[in-house]
């Protein structure tokens, strides 16, 4: 398996623009997670899905952030409008059957820079 | 609140020496503690985990110990090699396996000097 796939790997945009990050989880995994990593706050869980259904979005920082999972092989994280403080590395991860005690497999991340 | 403290933030050792990273957690109900390794430009990768029903687990040069009474757990790497250089994160589960969350420590940057 190719592992978790994320695109783009790098994104540079200007404040106010819409940003869409994409993720393809490992085939057959029931859970998908979106994390954000910054120097100040470390690795934070934003939202996670079970079988395409959002379970907990309490980590989403503001209404500017939204995430969808239209099918088992694709998810998006959207920021609209983007702000400089959104600059971070965003990771997608997936796990097989149990959310937090099965191994979470992380993608390579998307480095977002908002100017 | 939900908190995992990790120390030290940076650690430099000579190749062949041992490295120890320590974490404490706030919720006595936590029962699952994974360790992740993150290499430059990559996502975190699970290297070892421990559940609360055991006190120690080993996998080749890596071991993790857990002290539930004191609410702390540690990662031990023996015979370190340059390829062990990376950022290491501990984590603890808060809540249940499917509806809780993993809280990560702030990370330890390990440098192994040849």
PDB file of C-alpha atoms in Angstrom:
ATOM      1  CA  UNK A   1       0.000   0.000   0.000  1.00  0.00           C
ATOM      2  CA  UNK A   2       1.227   3.523  -0.752  1.00  0.00           C
ATOM      3  CA  UNK A   3       0.347   4.776   2.692  1.00  0.00           C
ATOM      4  CA  UNK A   4      -1.601   7.933   3.393  1.00  0.00           C
ATOM      5  CA  UNK A   5      -1.345  10.359   0.505  1.00  0.00           C
ATOM      6  CA  UNK A   6      -1.638  14.113   0.913  1.00  0.00           C
ATOM      7  CA  UNK A   7      -1.634  16.911  -1.621  1.00  0.00           C
ATOM      8  CA  UNK A   8      -0.282  19.407  -2.145  1.00  0.00           C
ATOM      9  CA  UNK A   9       2.953  18.948  -0.204  1.00  0.00           C
ATOM     10  CA  UNK A  10       3.510  22.698  -0.050  1.00  0.00           C
ATOM     11  CA  UNK A  11       1.045  25.525  -0.396  1.00  0.00           C
ATOM     12  CA  UNK A  12       1.805  29.233  -0.337  1.00  0.00           C
ATOM     13  CA  UNK A  13      -1.143  31.584  -0.479  1.00  0.00           C
ATOM     14  CA  UNK A  14      -2.126  35.095   0.430  1.00  0.00           C
ATOM     15  CA  UNK A  15      -4.304  36.096   3.315  1.00  0.00           C
ATOM     16  CA  UNK A  16      -7.964  35.897   2.444  1.00  0.00           C
ATOM     17  CA  UNK A  17      -7.613  33.161  -0.138  1.00  0.00           C
ATOM     18  CA  UNK A  18      -9.316  29.797   0.092  1.00  0.00           C
ATOM     19  CA  UNK A  19      -7.079  26.798   0.712  1.00  0.00           C
ATOM     20  CA  UNK A  20      -8.024  23.166   0.160  1.00  0.00           C
ATOM     21  CA  UNK A  21      -5.904  20.311   1.456  1.00  0.00           C
ATOM     22  CA  UNK A  22      -6.500  16.763   0.259  1.00  0.00           C
ATOM     23  CA  UNK A  23      -6.025  13.338   1.730  1.00  0.00           C
ATOM     24  CA  UNK A  24      -6.349   9.744   0.610  1.00  0.00           C
ATOM     25  CA  UNK A  25      -6.299   7.327   3.565  1.00  0.00           C
ATOM     26  CA  UNK A  26      -4.997   3.780   3.506  1.00  0.00           C
ATOM     27  CA  UNK A  27      -7.526   1.539   1.816  1.00  0.00           C
ATOM     28  CA  UNK A  28      -9.746  -0.299   4.270  1.00  0.00           C
ATOM     29  CA  UNK A  29      -9.102   2.017   7.197  1.00  0.00           C
ATOM     30  CA  UNK A  30     -12.233   3.074   9.058  1.00  0.00           C
ATOM     31  CA  UNK A  31     -10.859   6.213  10.713  1.00  0.00           C
ATOM     32  CA  UNK A  32      -9.387   9.380   9.250  1.00  0.00           C
ATOM     33  CA  UNK A  33      -7.827  12.214  11.231  1.00  0.00           C
ATOM     34  CA  UNK A  34      -6.698  15.743  10.462  1.00  0.00           C
ATOM     35  CA  UNK A  35      -3.918  17.174  12.644  1.00  0.00           C
ATOM     36  CA  UNK A  36      -2.129  20.511  12.678  1.00  0.00           C
ATOM     37  CA  UNK A  37       1.484  20.913  13.785  1.00  0.00           C
ATOM     38  CA  UNK A  38       3.045  24.205  14.868  1.00  0.00           C
ATOM     39  CA  UNK A  39       6.049  25.071  16.992  1.00  0.00           C
ATOM     40  CA  UNK A  40       3.890  26.841  19.530  1.00  0.00           C
ATOM     41  CA  UNK A  41       1.064  24.330  19.935  1.00  0.00           C
ATOM     42  CA  UNK A  42       2.668  21.084  18.829  1.00  0.00           C
ATOM     43  CA  UNK A  43       0.513  18.383  17.237  1.00  0.00           C
ATOM     44  CA  UNK A  44      -3.214  19.026  17.612  1.00  0.00           C
ATOM     45  CA  UNK A  45      -6.177  16.962  16.487  1.00  0.00           C
ATOM     46  CA  UNK A  46      -8.577  19.057  14.426  1.00  0.00           C
ATOM     47  CA  UNK A  47     -11.271  16.561  13.423  1.00  0.00           C
ATOM     48  CA  UNK A  48     -11.749  12.870  12.797  1.00  0.00           C
ATOM     49  CA  UNK A  49     -14.124  10.687  10.817  1.00  0.00           C
ATOM     50  CA  UNK A  50     -15.406   7.142  11.252  1.00  0.00           C
ATOM     51  CA  UNK A  51     -16.640   5.522   8.050  1.00  0.00           C
ATOM     52  CA  UNK A  52     -16.870   8.958   6.409  1.00  0.00           C
ATOM     53  CA  UNK A  53     -18.928  10.460   9.262  1.00  0.00           C
ATOM     54  CA  UNK A  54     -17.411  13.296  11.338  1.00  0.00           C
ATOM     55  CA  UNK A  55     -17.202  12.202  14.966  1.00  0.00           C
ATOM     56  CA  UNK A  56     -15.484  15.058  16.766  1.00  0.00           C
ATOM     57  CA  UNK A  57     -14.670  18.462  15.313  1.00  0.00           C
ATOM     58  CA  UNK A  58     -14.032  20.194  18.628  1.00  0.00           C
ATOM     59  CA  UNK A  59     -10.430  20.800  17.621  1.00  0.00           C
ATOM     60  CA  UNK A  60     -11.329  22.871  14.575  1.00  0.00           C
ATOM     61  CA  UNK A  61     -10.126  26.327  15.544  1.00  0.00           C
ATOM     62  CA  UNK A  62     -12.762  28.476  13.870  1.00  0.00           C
ATOM     63  CA  UNK A  63     -15.652  28.447  11.453  1.00  0.00           C
ATOM     64  CA  UNK A  64     -13.153  29.291   8.735  1.00  0.00           C
ATOM     65  CA  UNK A  65     -12.099  25.632   8.893  1.00  0.00           C
ATOM     66  CA  UNK A  66     -14.231  22.867   7.427  1.00  0.00           C
ATOM     67  CA  UNK A  67     -13.602  19.234   6.560  1.00  0.00           C
ATOM     68  CA  UNK A  68     -15.445  16.711   4.461  1.00  0.00           C
ATOM     69  CA  UNK A  69     -15.143  13.052   3.632  1.00  0.00           C
ATOM     70  CA  UNK A  70     -17.404  12.331   0.665  1.00  0.00           C
ATOM     71  CA  UNK A  71     -16.234   8.730   0.353  1.00  0.00           C
ATOM     72  CA  UNK A  72     -13.928   6.224   2.003  1.00  0.00           C
ATOM     73  CA  UNK A  73     -10.932   7.177  -0.101  1.00  0.00           C
ATOM     74  CA  UNK A  74     -10.946  10.964  -0.007  1.00  0.00           C
ATOM     75  CA  UNK A  75     -11.107  13.821   2.472  1.00  0.00           C
ATOM     76  CA  UNK A  76     -10.570  17.561   2.275  1.00  0.00           C
ATOM     77  CA  UNK A  77      -9.720  20.236   4.798  1.00  0.00           C
ATOM     78  CA  UNK A  78     -10.696  23.704   3.697  1.00  0.00           C
ATOM     79  CA  UNK A  79      -9.741  27.076   5.135  1.00  0.00           C
ATOM     80  CA  UNK A  80     -11.737  30.060   3.941  1.00  0.00           C
ATOM     81  CA  UNK A  81     -10.604  32.772   4.300  1.00  0.00           C
ATOM     82  CA  UNK A  82      -7.025  31.908   5.240  1.00  0.00           C
ATOM     83  CA  UNK A  83      -4.996  33.981   7.721  1.00  0.00           C
ATOM     84  CA  UNK A  84      -1.243  34.118   8.454  1.00  0.00           C
ATOM     85  CA  UNK A  85      -1.794  32.357  11.795  1.00  0.00           C
ATOM     86  CA  UNK A  86      -3.052  29.318   9.868  1.00  0.00           C
ATOM     87  CA  UNK A  87       0.509  28.709   8.660  1.00  0.00           C
ATOM     88  CA  UNK A  88       1.435  25.220   9.853  1.00  0.00           C
ATOM     89  CA  UNK A  89       1.998  21.664   8.695  1.00  0.00           C
ATOM     90  CA  UNK A  90      -1.274  19.799   8.306  1.00  0.00           C
ATOM     91  CA  UNK A  91      -1.235  16.029   8.598  1.00  0.00           C
ATOM     92  CA  UNK A  92      -3.815  13.488   7.635  1.00  0.00           C
ATOM     93  CA  UNK A  93      -3.725  10.089   9.334  1.00  0.00           C
ATOM     94  CA  UNK A  94      -5.787   6.921   9.237  1.00  0.00           C
ATOM     95  CA  UNK A  95      -6.308   3.903  11.481  1.00  0.00           C
ATOM     96  CA  UNK A  96      -7.788   0.518  10.778  1.00  0.00           C
ATOM     97  CA  UNK A  97     -10.608  -0.336  13.204  1.00  0.00           C
ATOM     98  CA  UNK A  98     -10.114   1.590  16.442  1.00  0.00           C
ATOM     99  CA  UNK A  99      -9.577   5.343  16.500  1.00  0.00           C
ATOM    100  CA  UNK A 100      -6.909   5.874  19.105  1.00  0.00           C
ATOM    101  CA  UNK A 101      -5.463   2.506  20.113  1.00  0.00           C
ATOM    102  CA  UNK A 102      -4.869   1.149  16.634  1.00  0.00           C
ATOM    103  CA  UNK A 103      -1.764   2.488  14.949  1.00  0.00           C
ATOM    104  CA  UNK A 104      -2.349   5.847  13.353  1.00  0.00           C
ATOM    105  CA  UNK A 105      -0.543   6.090  10.000  1.00  0.00           C
ATOM    106  CA  UNK A 106       0.385   9.628   9.117  1.00  0.00           C
ATOM    107  CA  UNK A 107       0.782  11.119   5.680  1.00  0.00           C
ATOM    108  CA  UNK A 108       3.785  13.281   4.749  1.00  0.00           C
ATOM    109  CA  UNK A 109       1.913  16.486   5.546  1.00  0.00           C
ATOM    110  CA  UNK A 110       1.088  19.710   3.731  1.00  0.00           C
ATOM    111  CA  UNK A 111       3.184  22.715   4.679  1.00  0.00           C
ATOM    112  CA  UNK A 112       0.903  25.749   4.443  1.00  0.00           C
ATOM    113  CA  UNK A 113       2.247  29.269   4.380  1.00  0.00           C
ATOM    114  CA  UNK A 114      -0.220  32.146   4.428  1.00  0.00           C
ATOM    115  CA  UNK A 115       1.373  35.490   3.579  1.00  0.00           C
TER     116      UNK A 115
ATOM    117  CA  UNK B   1      -7.134  19.319  31.982  1.00  0.00           C
ATOM    118  CA  UNK B   2      -5.731  17.101  29.273  1.00  0.00           C
ATOM    119  CA  UNK B   3      -1.981  17.463  29.357  1.00  0.00           C
ATOM    120  CA  UNK B   4       1.167  15.542  28.465  1.00  0.00           C
ATOM    121  CA  UNK B   5       4.510  16.977  29.509  1.00  0.00           C
ATOM    122  CA  UNK B   6       7.654  15.756  27.742  1.00  0.00           C
ATOM    123  CA  UNK B   7      11.300  16.238  28.735  1.00  0.00           C
ATOM    124  CA  UNK B   8      13.887  17.079  27.620  1.00  0.00           C
ATOM    125  CA  UNK B   9      13.072  19.208  24.592  1.00  0.00           C
ATOM    126  CA  UNK B  10      16.492  18.471  23.075  1.00  0.00           C
ATOM    127  CA  UNK B  11      18.895  15.626  23.696  1.00  0.00           C
ATOM    128  CA  UNK B  12      22.332  15.080  22.227  1.00  0.00           C
ATOM    129  CA  UNK B  13      24.164  11.787  22.709  1.00  0.00           C
ATOM    130  CA  UNK B  14      27.199  10.086  21.300  1.00  0.00           C
ATOM    131  CA  UNK B  15      26.662   7.136  18.998  1.00  0.00           C
ATOM    132  CA  UNK B  16      26.418   3.976  21.049  1.00  0.00           C
ATOM    133  CA  UNK B  17      25.167   5.710  24.173  1.00  0.00           C
ATOM    134  CA  UNK B  18      21.633   5.385  25.546  1.00  0.00           C
ATOM    135  CA  UNK B  19      18.910   8.007  25.312  1.00  0.00           C
ATOM    136  CA  UNK B  20      15.973   8.422  27.682  1.00  0.00           C
ATOM    137  CA  UNK B  21      12.918  10.615  27.126  1.00  0.00           C
ATOM    138  CA  UNK B  22      10.317  11.080  29.856  1.00  0.00           C
ATOM    139  CA  UNK B  23       6.645  12.024  29.800  1.00  0.00           C
ATOM    140  CA  UNK B  24       4.013  12.675  32.420  1.00  0.00           C
ATOM    141  CA  UNK B  25       0.260  12.743  31.875  1.00  0.00           C
ATOM    142  CA  UNK B  26      -2.598  14.296  33.774  1.00  0.00           C
ATOM    143  CA  UNK B  27      -5.466  11.752  33.564  1.00  0.00           C
ATOM    144  CA  UNK B  28      -5.119   8.687  35.756  1.00  0.00           C
ATOM    145  CA  UNK B  29      -7.666   6.921  33.530  1.00  0.00           C
ATOM    146  CA  UNK B  30      -5.360   7.020  30.498  1.00  0.00           C
ATOM    147  CA  UNK B  31      -4.522   3.474  29.435  1.00  0.00           C
ATOM    148  CA  UNK B  32      -2.676   3.717  26.130  1.00  0.00           C
ATOM    149  CA  UNK B  33       0.675   5.404  25.500  1.00  0.00           C
ATOM    150  CA  UNK B  34       2.252   5.438  22.023  1.00  0.00           C
ATOM    151  CA  UNK B  35       5.589   6.869  20.973  1.00  0.00           C
ATOM    152  CA  UNK B  36       6.102   8.407  17.548  1.00  0.00           C
ATOM    153  CA  UNK B  37       9.274   9.237  15.629  1.00  0.00           C
ATOM    154  CA  UNK B  38       9.227  12.096  13.141  1.00  0.00           C
ATOM    155  CA  UNK B  39      12.037  12.500  10.647  1.00  0.00           C
ATOM    156  CA  UNK B  40      12.612  15.766   8.845  1.00  0.00           C
ATOM    157  CA  UNK B  41       9.958  16.427   6.222  1.00  0.00           C
ATOM    158  CA  UNK B  42       7.910  13.375   7.119  1.00  0.00           C
ATOM    159  CA  UNK B  43       4.879  12.536   9.188  1.00  0.00           C
ATOM    160  CA  UNK B  44       5.129  10.920  12.630  1.00  0.00           C
ATOM    161  CA  UNK B  45       5.552   7.153  12.649  1.00  0.00           C
ATOM    162  CA  UNK B  46       4.616   4.859  15.519  1.00  0.00           C
ATOM    163  CA  UNK B  47       7.678   3.103  16.943  1.00  0.00           C
ATOM    164  CA  UNK B  48       6.327   1.481  20.084  1.00  0.00           C
ATOM    165  CA  UNK B  49       3.309   1.647  22.359  1.00  0.00           C
ATOM    166  CA  UNK B  50       2.336   0.378  25.788  1.00  0.00           C
ATOM    167  CA  UNK B  51      -0.968  -0.293  27.463  1.00  0.00           C
ATOM    168  CA  UNK B  52      -1.683   0.176  31.129  1.00  0.00           C
ATOM    169  CA  UNK B  53      -1.791  -3.525  31.963  1.00  0.00           C
ATOM    170  CA  UNK B  54       1.987  -3.871  31.520  1.00  0.00           C
ATOM    171  CA  UNK B  55       4.881  -2.012  33.065  1.00  0.00           C
ATOM    172  CA  UNK B  56       7.478  -2.453  30.329  1.00  0.00           C
ATOM    173  CA  UNK B  57       7.700  -3.370  26.658  1.00  0.00           C
ATOM    174  CA  UNK B  58      10.773  -3.913  24.529  1.00  0.00           C
ATOM    175  CA  UNK B  59      11.400  -4.059  20.799  1.00  0.00           C
ATOM    176  CA  UNK B  60      15.059  -4.575  19.916  1.00  0.00           C
ATOM    177  CA  UNK B  61      16.897  -1.380  20.971  1.00  0.00           C
ATOM    178  CA  UNK B  62      13.745   0.417  22.060  1.00  0.00           C
ATOM    179  CA  UNK B  63      11.897   0.003  25.338  1.00  0.00           C
ATOM    180  CA  UNK B  64       9.106   1.843  27.070  1.00  0.00           C
ATOM    181  CA  UNK B  65       8.350   1.786  30.795  1.00  0.00           C
ATOM    182  CA  UNK B  66       5.149   2.877  32.485  1.00  0.00           C
ATOM    183  CA  UNK B  67       4.536   3.902  36.072  1.00  0.00           C
ATOM    184  CA  UNK B  68       0.784   4.339  36.461  1.00  0.00           C
ATOM    185  CA  UNK B  69       0.989   5.392  40.078  1.00  0.00           C
ATOM    186  CA  UNK B  70       3.271   8.279  39.253  1.00  0.00           C
ATOM    187  CA  UNK B  71       1.556   8.882  35.889  1.00  0.00           C
ATOM    188  CA  UNK B  72       4.736   8.845  33.883  1.00  0.00           C
ATOM    189  CA  UNK B  73       6.255   6.787  31.105  1.00  0.00           C
ATOM    190  CA  UNK B  74       9.626   6.783  29.426  1.00  0.00           C
ATOM    191  CA  UNK B  75      11.271   5.818  26.135  1.00  0.00           C
ATOM    192  CA  UNK B  76      14.675   4.173  26.275  1.00  0.00           C
ATOM    193  CA  UNK B  77      16.863   3.801  23.207  1.00  0.00           C
ATOM    194  CA  UNK B  78      20.026   1.765  23.660  1.00  0.00           C
ATOM    195  CA  UNK B  79      23.087   1.639  21.414  1.00  0.00           C
ATOM    196  CA  UNK B  80      21.979   4.753  19.596  1.00  0.00           C
ATOM    197  CA  UNK B  81      22.818   5.162  15.927  1.00  0.00           C
ATOM    198  CA  UNK B  82      22.898   8.289  13.718  1.00  0.00           C
ATOM    199  CA  UNK B  83      19.661   7.166  12.046  1.00  0.00           C
ATOM    200  CA  UNK B  84      17.927   7.470  15.421  1.00  0.00           C
ATOM    201  CA  UNK B  85      18.277  11.246  15.071  1.00  0.00           C
ATOM    202  CA  UNK B  86      14.733  12.624  14.810  1.00  0.00           C
ATOM    203  CA  UNK B  87      11.986  14.255  16.850  1.00  0.00           C
ATOM    204  CA  UNK B  88      10.236  11.878  19.251  1.00  0.00           C
ATOM    205  CA  UNK B  89       6.718  12.439  20.556  1.00  0.00           C
ATOM    206  CA  UNK B  90       4.994  10.701  23.401  1.00  0.00           C
ATOM    207  CA  UNK B  91       1.215  10.625  23.598  1.00  0.00           C
ATOM    208  CA  UNK B  92      -1.521   9.501  25.946  1.00  0.00           C
ATOM    209  CA  UNK B  93      -5.128   8.655  25.269  1.00  0.00           C
ATOM    210  CA  UNK B  94      -7.773  10.713  27.024  1.00  0.00           C
ATOM    211  CA  UNK B  95     -11.253   9.225  26.961  1.00  0.00           C
ATOM    212  CA  UNK B  96     -12.217   6.012  25.225  1.00  0.00           C
ATOM    213  CA  UNK B  97     -10.516   4.191  22.372  1.00  0.00           C
ATOM    214  CA  UNK B  98     -12.991   5.427  19.790  1.00  0.00           C
ATOM    215  CA  UNK B  99     -14.357   8.689  21.146  1.00  0.00           C
ATOM    216  CA  UNK B 100     -11.445  10.156  23.075  1.00  0.00           C
ATOM    217  CA  UNK B 101      -8.301  11.703  21.681  1.00  0.00           C
ATOM    218  CA  UNK B 102      -4.547  11.358  21.704  1.00  0.00           C
ATOM    219  CA  UNK B 103      -2.755  14.227  23.395  1.00  0.00           C
ATOM    220  CA  UNK B 104       0.856  14.592  22.277  1.00  0.00           C
ATOM    221  CA  UNK B 105       3.837  15.875  24.179  1.00  0.00           C
ATOM    222  CA  UNK B 106       5.804  18.791  22.785  1.00  0.00           C
ATOM    223  CA  UNK B 107       8.499  16.568  21.310  1.00  0.00           C
ATOM    224  CA  UNK B 108      12.162  15.810  21.942  1.00  0.00           C
ATOM    225  CA  UNK B 109      14.759  16.484  19.268  1.00  0.00           C
ATOM    226  CA  UNK B 110      17.334  13.708  19.546  1.00  0.00           C
ATOM    227  CA  UNK B 111      20.706  14.173  17.923  1.00  0.00           C
ATOM    228  CA  UNK B 112      23.061  11.199  17.766  1.00  0.00           C
ATOM    229  CA  UNK B 113      26.597  12.287  17.016  1.00  0.00           C
ATOM    230  CA  UNK B 114      28.777   9.824  15.109  1.00  0.00           C
TER     231      UNK B 114
END
